[in-house]
Amino acid sequence: TWRENPPAQQPTLSMTTTTLQNLDTPAFIVNRHAIHENCNKVRTVAYANGIHHLRPHVKTHKTKEGCLIQAGMGGEGRGGKDGAITDGMPASDVIGFVASTTPELSMVVDLACKYKVKPFNDVLYGIPICQSKLKTIQSLKEKLTSSNASGVEGGIHVLVDNTKQVDFLESFIRDNSSSSSSSSS
């Protein structure tokens, strides 16, 4: 099972191990080393191909630990416990995350509130916005903004793919302008 250590500056992870014989089933078993290697490879290959900033998706793992590893803060390999590159190879910076559900979005906002460091404070809601999600997203944006004691800029970004979405976003912002000083970017 994963457990987060109390952060000094950057988050780190520790892992409690047990033998397979003592593991309750069903169980979700993860090869932590493979996850680190895959995330590090993506960051290295992206950098080598001129992509210096990444925004990984949380959809596959849906975990805080996965976000920490994707950001290079997972405590193994190139990310090291302080997020520094340890093998001398340049790698792309993770500048934020993509979430496609409000629980995923909430999870990343919780990381931003807890650690107050990039890239957790900059999230793209990665599917075209629907009207029913606006109040939840506004609430998460306010949580993110109110916890920003470190002054690290960020936000929640939404996608639009038709003019009706622009219309209901403008209407929502206008109707809620007293509780939100600016629109969701």
C-alpha angles and dihedrals in degrees: 000000000000123000127182116230117223105271122243095186104320127034119254133185133224126192131214111211131206133176120262089242090060096044118111112233142263090043136167108230120194129192096225093189092054092050091051092047093048093048092046091048092052091050092047096045091046091052092047088055095051098264104126099168126053134188106194123200121241094203099103100048101024090194138119089227091055090052091051091051093046089052091053092249098107099107101245136088120340094356094058119186092287095046093249121140105252106183099057095248116125115239137186119265118242104231100178145326140263120227126183101190132048091241089056090047091049091050092055092045088052089054090050091051092048101044103023092208136114135290096034094065096062115068133167116208091221103207128065108279122254124202095243091064098053099090092048092047091047090051091050091047090053090049090050093047095046093051094051097108091142093061092234108155121232142117149179114282126198133202126229126191103175141034094250088066091052089050095052092043091053090047092048092049092047092048092047101037093118092061096039122047093199139015123270103267 
